[in-house]
Amino acid sequence: MYNSIEWVDGKLRLLDQTKLPCQVEYRDFSDYQSVAKAIKSMVVRGAPAIGSVAAYGFVLGASQFAGDDHAGFLQHMEVVSETLAATRPTAVNLFWALRRMEDTLREVKDNSFAAIEAALLAEAHAIAAEDIVVNRKIGEYGNEIVPQGANILTHCNAGALATVGYGTALGVVRAAHAAGKNVRVYADETRPLLQGARLTTWELMQDKIPVTLLTDNMAGYLMQKGQVSVVIVGADRIAANGDTANKIGTYSLAVLAQAHNIPFYIAAPTATVDIKLIDGSEIPIEERTKSEVREIYGQQVAPAEVEVVNPAFDVTPAKYISGIITEKGIVLPPYSVNLLKVMVR
Ligand code: MRU
């Protein structure tokens, strides 16, 4: 599998996900402003991935400071952090990673600039390395709920591309595949930006994991025919009561799954849990540009002036969720009690 995020010779290298699967193209970034643009334009996407990339953007921001006074540097870093935070509002991992970087900065702020930069880079590397360890753990726990020969339906891309490596929902798939369970993934295409069609199918095919693509409106048909054993998706933000924001269309899948008695799991690191939010109504939902709906790959598919809605995420109420697979184990309802327990562990 290709690396989606790398730090090479003082620069951030990203696999451009807007070009996949037609072109495998890397882009190098040496300033925080273009890192912010890359997050916003979804060169990189997926909650854990944008957290890690924002952390590296913070490092680049520190290295761009041209002055020589510490007070000016700290003011500059506030602008860096605000710029990176203003890219995408829903995935809490972005703010979680920036908070870790700000905490590190606070600890070392009186040191030399070289020492500060070294400490920030070490923290960004730690965030990236931890993500892979966490995802493998999610895979191990998640494997327990995957039956032999399972057909696993997923939505969007919660794979290696959406993380630093291995993936969350697709991490569970990878673990089950490695355990010889003979699984197949049903990948929803995921309009408007087709992360399922373009990214999930591509990355699973790289690893020779069986995958079948369907359009978003076919999931109910497959479930009715008994062809889906379990639904596993990722998350962008989980409220304290278990309500979960994920890619638009996840909620419909959860309702369908319940109607057909199919288990519906979220796979996500505890970094995706926003324990201070009482429920999903407090999760900010990103609204993206109308052209993403009116067009596909720049090709107009609807009247140019038609009104459209384009929320990038929806919130699945906790009552539809069978369990939340984290690196600390599978959290079961009641989530208001059990999520809090894993968060303090
Ligand atoms: O808009 P995107 O592509 O960033 O949305 C991504 C998702 O919704 C993923 O399911 C989520 O971030 C989890 S990624 C491990």
PDB file of N, CA and C and ligand atoms in Angstrom, residues 17 39 42 44-50 88 91 93 135 154-163 167-170 190 193 195 198-199 233-237 245-248 250 267-269 272 286 288 312-313, ligand 1:
ATOM      1  N   GLN A  17      -5.199  12.797  -3.106  1.00  0.00           N
ATOM      2  CA  GLN A  17      -6.372  11.913  -3.173  1.00  0.00           C
ATOM      3  C   GLN A  17      -7.438  12.420  -4.149  1.00  0.00           C
ATOM      4  N   ILE A  39      -5.940  20.521   2.900  1.00  0.00           N
ATOM      5  CA  ILE A  39      -6.974  19.896   3.738  1.00  0.00           C
ATOM      6  C   ILE A  39      -8.354  20.318   3.233  1.00  0.00           C
ATOM      7  N   MET A  42      -9.303  18.763  -0.018  1.00  0.00           N
ATOM      8  CA  MET A  42      -9.358  17.306   0.116  1.00  0.00           C
ATOM      9  C   MET A  42      -8.303  16.555  -0.697  1.00  0.00           C
ATOM     10  N   VAL A  44      -5.917  15.724   0.945  1.00  0.00           N
ATOM     11  CA  VAL A  44      -5.895  14.738   2.026  1.00  0.00           C
ATOM     12  C   VAL A  44      -7.232  14.866   2.736  1.00  0.00           C
ATOM     13  N   ARG A  45      -7.788  13.707   3.148  1.00  0.00           N
ATOM     14  CA  ARG A  45      -9.085  13.748   3.831  1.00  0.00           C
ATOM     15  C   ARG A  45      -9.174  12.524   4.717  1.00  0.00           C
ATOM     16  N   GLY A  46     -10.246  12.465   5.509  1.00  0.00           N
ATOM     17  CA  GLY A  46     -10.349  11.395   6.508  1.00  0.00           C
ATOM     18  C   GLY A  46      -9.880  11.960   7.843  1.00  0.00           C
ATOM     19  N   ALA A  47     -10.666  11.713   8.899  1.00  0.00           N
ATOM     20  CA  ALA A  47     -10.438  12.392  10.177  1.00  0.00           C
ATOM     21  C   ALA A  47      -9.017  12.235  10.738  1.00  0.00           C
ATOM     22  N   PRO A  48      -8.509  11.002  10.908  1.00  0.00           N
ATOM     23  CA  PRO A  48      -7.163  10.902  11.479  1.00  0.00           C
ATOM     24  C   PRO A  48      -6.087  11.483  10.560  1.00  0.00           C
ATOM     25  N   ALA A  49      -6.282  11.358   9.254  1.00  0.00           N
ATOM     26  CA  ALA A  49      -5.277  11.873   8.306  1.00  0.00           C
ATOM     27  C   ALA A  49      -5.180  13.394   8.402  1.00  0.00           C
ATOM     28  N   ILE A  50      -6.325  14.070   8.477  1.00  0.00           N
ATOM     29  CA  ILE A  50      -6.227  15.533   8.522  1.00  0.00           C
ATOM     30  C   ILE A  50      -5.667  16.010   9.864  1.00  0.00           C
ATOM     31  N   ARG A  88     -11.637  22.497   7.976  1.00  0.00           N
ATOM     32  CA  ARG A  88     -12.812  21.613   7.943  1.00  0.00           C
ATOM     33  C   ARG A  88     -13.349  21.493   9.372  1.00  0.00           C
ATOM     34  N   ALA A  91     -14.539  16.938  11.600  1.00  0.00           N
ATOM     35  CA  ALA A  91     -13.668  15.922  12.216  1.00  0.00           C
ATOM     36  C   ALA A  91     -12.923  16.523  13.404  1.00  0.00           C
ATOM     37  N   ASN A  93     -10.612  15.238  15.130  1.00  0.00           N
ATOM     38  CA  ASN A  93      -9.193  14.855  15.145  1.00  0.00           C
ATOM     39  C   ASN A  93      -8.288  16.024  14.752  1.00  0.00           C
ATOM     40  N   ASN A 135      -4.725   2.082  14.956  1.00  0.00           N
ATOM     41  CA  ASN A 135      -5.547   1.438  13.922  1.00  0.00           C
ATOM     42  C   ASN A 135      -5.374  -0.079  13.930  1.00  0.00           C
ATOM     43  N   THR A 154     -19.373  -0.977   3.629  1.00  0.00           N
ATOM     44  CA  THR A 154     -18.785   0.240   4.194  1.00  0.00           C
ATOM     45  C   THR A 154     -19.149   1.436   3.333  1.00  0.00           C
ATOM     46  N   HIS A 155     -18.942   2.611   3.905  1.00  0.00           N
ATOM     47  CA  HIS A 155     -19.325   3.860   3.239  1.00  0.00           C
ATOM     48  C   HIS A 155     -18.132   4.797   3.290  1.00  0.00           C
ATOM     49  N   CYS A 156     -17.953   5.578   2.225  1.00  0.00           N
ATOM     50  CA  CYS A 156     -16.845   6.526   2.145  1.00  0.00           C
ATOM     51  C   CYS A 156     -15.518   5.762   2.182  1.00  0.00           C
ATOM     52  N   ASN A 157     -14.486   6.379   2.705  1.00  0.00           N
ATOM     53  CA  ASN A 157     -13.199   5.693   2.847  1.00  0.00           C
ATOM     54  C   ASN A 157     -12.674   5.929   4.252  1.00  0.00           C
ATOM     55  N   ALA A 158     -12.648   4.847   5.035  1.00  0.00           N
ATOM     56  CA  ALA A 158     -12.070   4.895   6.372  1.00  0.00           C
ATOM     57  C   ALA A 158     -10.906   3.914   6.382  1.00  0.00           C
ATOM     58  N   GLY A 159     -10.034   4.103   5.412  1.00  0.00           N
ATOM     59  CA  GLY A 159      -8.931   3.164   5.207  1.00  0.00           C
ATOM     60  C   GLY A 159      -7.580   3.778   5.456  1.00  0.00           C
ATOM     61  N   ALA A 160      -6.557   3.149   4.868  1.00  0.00           N
ATOM     62  CA  ALA A 160      -5.186   3.644   4.996  1.00  0.00           C
ATOM     63  C   ALA A 160      -5.093   5.079   4.484  1.00  0.00           C
ATOM     64  N   LEU A 161      -5.867   5.390   3.455  1.00  0.00           N
ATOM     65  CA  LEU A 161      -5.811   6.737   2.873  1.00  0.00           C
ATOM     66  C   LEU A 161      -6.403   7.792   3.805  1.00  0.00           C
ATOM     67  N   ALA A 162      -7.319   7.391   4.656  1.00  0.00           N
ATOM     68  CA  ALA A 162      -7.998   8.325   5.550  1.00  0.00           C
ATOM     69  C   ALA A 162      -7.267   8.472   6.881  1.00  0.00           C
ATOM     70  N   THR A 163      -6.182   7.712   7.014  1.00  0.00           N
ATOM     71  CA  THR A 163      -5.422   7.702   8.264  1.00  0.00           C
ATOM     72  C   THR A 163      -3.940   7.803   7.877  1.00  0.00           C
ATOM     73  N   GLY A 167      -5.871   2.085   8.460  1.00  0.00           N
ATOM     74  CA  GLY A 167      -7.306   2.412   8.432  1.00  0.00           C
ATOM     75  C   GLY A 167      -8.049   1.998   9.689  1.00  0.00           C
ATOM     76  N   THR A 168      -9.281   2.512   9.811  1.00  0.00           N
ATOM     77  CA  THR A 168     -10.122   2.169  10.966  1.00  0.00           C
ATOM     78  C   THR A 168     -11.132   1.097  10.535  1.00  0.00           C
ATOM     79  N   ALA A 169     -12.190   1.502   9.802  1.00  0.00           N
ATOM     80  CA  ALA A 169     -13.145   0.490   9.313  1.00  0.00           C
ATOM     81  C   ALA A 169     -12.412  -0.502   8.397  1.00  0.00           C
ATOM     82  N   LEU A 170     -11.553   0.014   7.526  1.00  0.00           N
ATOM     83  CA  LEU A 170     -10.817  -0.914   6.649  1.00  0.00           C
ATOM     84  C   LEU A 170      -9.671  -1.603   7.400  1.00  0.00           C
ATOM     85  N   THR A 190     -20.434   6.601  -2.610  1.00  0.00           N
ATOM     86  CA  THR A 190     -20.298   7.800  -1.767  1.00  0.00           C
ATOM     87  C   THR A 190     -20.251   9.114  -2.548  1.00  0.00           C
ATOM     88  N   LEU A 193     -18.433  13.082  -3.635  1.00  0.00           N
ATOM     89  CA  LEU A 193     -17.019  13.080  -4.042  1.00  0.00           C
ATOM     90  C   LEU A 193     -16.446  11.682  -4.288  1.00  0.00           C
ATOM     91  N   GLN A 195     -15.631   8.966  -2.604  1.00  0.00           N
ATOM     92  CA  GLN A 195     -14.500   8.380  -1.868  1.00  0.00           C
ATOM     93  C   GLN A 195     -14.555   6.852  -1.891  1.00  0.00           C
ATOM     94  N   ARG A 198     -13.662   5.785  -5.647  1.00  0.00           N
ATOM     95  CA  ARG A 198     -12.312   6.145  -6.088  1.00  0.00           C
ATOM     96  C   ARG A 198     -11.235   5.596  -5.165  1.00  0.00           C
ATOM     97  N   LEU A 199     -11.508   5.620  -3.831  1.00  0.00           N
ATOM     98  CA  LEU A 199     -10.436   5.373  -2.862  1.00  0.00           C
ATOM     99  C   LEU A 199     -10.533   4.005  -2.181  1.00  0.00           C
ATOM    100  N   VAL A 233     -18.319   1.342   9.476  1.00  0.00           N
ATOM    101  CA  VAL A 233     -17.931   2.642   8.914  1.00  0.00           C
ATOM    102  C   VAL A 233     -17.012   3.364   9.901  1.00  0.00           C
ATOM    103  N   GLY A 234     -16.391   4.425   9.433  1.00  0.00           N
ATOM    104  CA  GLY A 234     -15.541   5.247  10.297  1.00  0.00           C
ATOM    105  C   GLY A 234     -16.359   6.339  10.977  1.00  0.00           C
ATOM    106  N   ALA A 235     -15.665   7.327  11.539  1.00  0.00           N
ATOM    107  CA  ALA A 235     -16.352   8.437  12.208  1.00  0.00           C
ATOM    108  C   ALA A 235     -15.499   9.692  12.135  1.00  0.00           C
ATOM    109  N   ASP A 236     -16.174  10.818  12.144  1.00  0.00           N
ATOM    110  CA  ASP A 236     -15.490  12.116  12.181  1.00  0.00           C
ATOM    111  C   ASP A 236     -15.592  12.774  13.550  1.00  0.00           C
ATOM    112  N   ARG A 237     -16.670  12.479  14.246  1.00  0.00           N
ATOM    113  CA  ARG A 237     -16.808  12.976  15.622  1.00  0.00           C
ATOM    114  C   ARG A 237     -17.896  12.181  16.325  1.00  0.00           C
ATOM    115  N   ALA A 245     -21.036  11.432  13.950  1.00  0.00           N
ATOM    116  CA  ALA A 245     -20.989  12.082  12.635  1.00  0.00           C
ATOM    117  C   ALA A 245     -20.032  11.311  11.742  1.00  0.00           C
ATOM    118  N   ASN A 246     -20.484  11.003  10.557  1.00  0.00           N
ATOM    119  CA  ASN A 246     -19.619  10.394   9.534  1.00  0.00           C
ATOM    120  C   ASN A 246     -20.136  10.867   8.175  1.00  0.00           C
ATOM    121  N   LYS A 247     -19.480  10.445   7.130  1.00  0.00           N
ATOM    122  CA  LYS A 247     -19.814  10.881   5.769  1.00  0.00           C
ATOM    123  C   LYS A 247     -21.310  10.821   5.497  1.00  0.00           C
ATOM    124  N   ILE A 248     -21.813  11.847   4.824  1.00  0.00           N
ATOM    125  CA  ILE A 248     -23.230  11.927   4.475  1.00  0.00           C
ATOM    126  C   ILE A 248     -23.680  10.602   3.826  1.00  0.00           C
ATOM    127  N   THR A 250     -24.306   7.935   5.878  1.00  0.00           N
ATOM    128  CA  THR A 250     -24.094   6.914   6.913  1.00  0.00           C
ATOM    129  C   THR A 250     -25.388   6.667   7.696  1.00  0.00           C
ATOM    130  N   ALA A 267     -16.030   2.223  13.603  1.00  0.00           N
ATOM    131  CA  ALA A 267     -14.637   1.939  13.977  1.00  0.00           C
ATOM    132  C   ALA A 267     -13.895   3.272  14.011  1.00  0.00           C
ATOM    133  N   ALA A 268     -13.376   3.639  15.173  1.00  0.00           N
ATOM    134  CA  ALA A 268     -12.731   4.957  15.301  1.00  0.00           C
ATOM    135  C   ALA A 268     -11.812   4.996  16.519  1.00  0.00           C
ATOM    136  N   PRO A 269     -10.747   5.781  16.430  1.00  0.00           N
ATOM    137  CA  PRO A 269      -9.891   5.948  17.619  1.00  0.00           C
ATOM    138  C   PRO A 269     -10.599   6.789  18.675  1.00  0.00           C
ATOM    139  N   THR A 272     -11.345  10.466  18.257  1.00  0.00           N
ATOM    140  CA  THR A 272     -12.520  10.951  17.521  1.00  0.00           C
ATOM    141  C   THR A 272     -13.706  11.224  18.457  1.00  0.00           C
ATOM    142  N   GLU A 286     -20.155  20.284   8.224  1.00  0.00           N
ATOM    143  CA  GLU A 286     -19.590  21.062   7.111  1.00  0.00           C
ATOM    144  C   GLU A 286     -20.548  21.062   5.916  1.00  0.00           C
ATOM    145  N   ARG A 288     -20.519  21.932   1.981  1.00  0.00           N
ATOM    146  CA  ARG A 288     -19.512  22.183   0.941  1.00  0.00           C
ATOM    147  C   ARG A 288     -20.151  22.813  -0.292  1.00  0.00           C
ATOM    148  N   ALA A 312     -21.629  17.661   4.147  1.00  0.00           N
ATOM    149  CA  ALA A 312     -20.599  16.634   3.934  1.00  0.00           C
ATOM    150  C   ALA A 312     -20.749  15.448   4.897  1.00  0.00           C
ATOM    151  N   PHE A 313     -21.490  15.661   5.981  1.00  0.00           N
ATOM    152  CA  PHE A 313     -21.614  14.612   7.011  1.00  0.00           C
ATOM    153  C   PHE A 313     -23.050  14.556   7.520  1.00  0.00           C
TER     154      PHE A 313
HETATM  155  O1  MRU B   1     -15.032  14.168   3.668  1.00  0.00           O
HETATM  156  P1  MRU B   1     -14.072  13.093   4.043  1.00  0.00           P
HETATM  157  O2  MRU B   1     -13.629  12.254   2.889  1.00  0.00           O
HETATM  158  O3  MRU B   1     -12.915  13.636   4.848  1.00  0.00           O
HETATM  159  O4  MRU B   1     -14.907  12.151   5.008  1.00  0.00           O
HETATM  160  C1  MRU B   1     -14.265  11.051   5.589  1.00  0.00           C
HETATM  161  C2  MRU B   1     -15.158  10.205   6.404  1.00  0.00           C
HETATM  162  O5  MRU B   1     -16.318  10.479   6.582  1.00  0.00           O
HETATM  163  C3  MRU B   1     -14.531   9.018   7.068  1.00  0.00           C
HETATM  164  O6  MRU B   1     -15.451   7.975   7.206  1.00  0.00           O
HETATM  165  C4  MRU B   1     -14.048   9.431   8.469  1.00  0.00           C
HETATM  166  O7  MRU B   1     -13.264  10.591   8.403  1.00  0.00           O
HETATM  167  C5  MRU B   1     -13.271   8.353   9.131  1.00  0.00           C
HETATM  168  S1  MRU B   1     -11.699   8.129   8.406  1.00  0.00           S
HETATM  169  C6  MRU B   1     -10.891   6.893   9.234  1.00  0.00           C
END
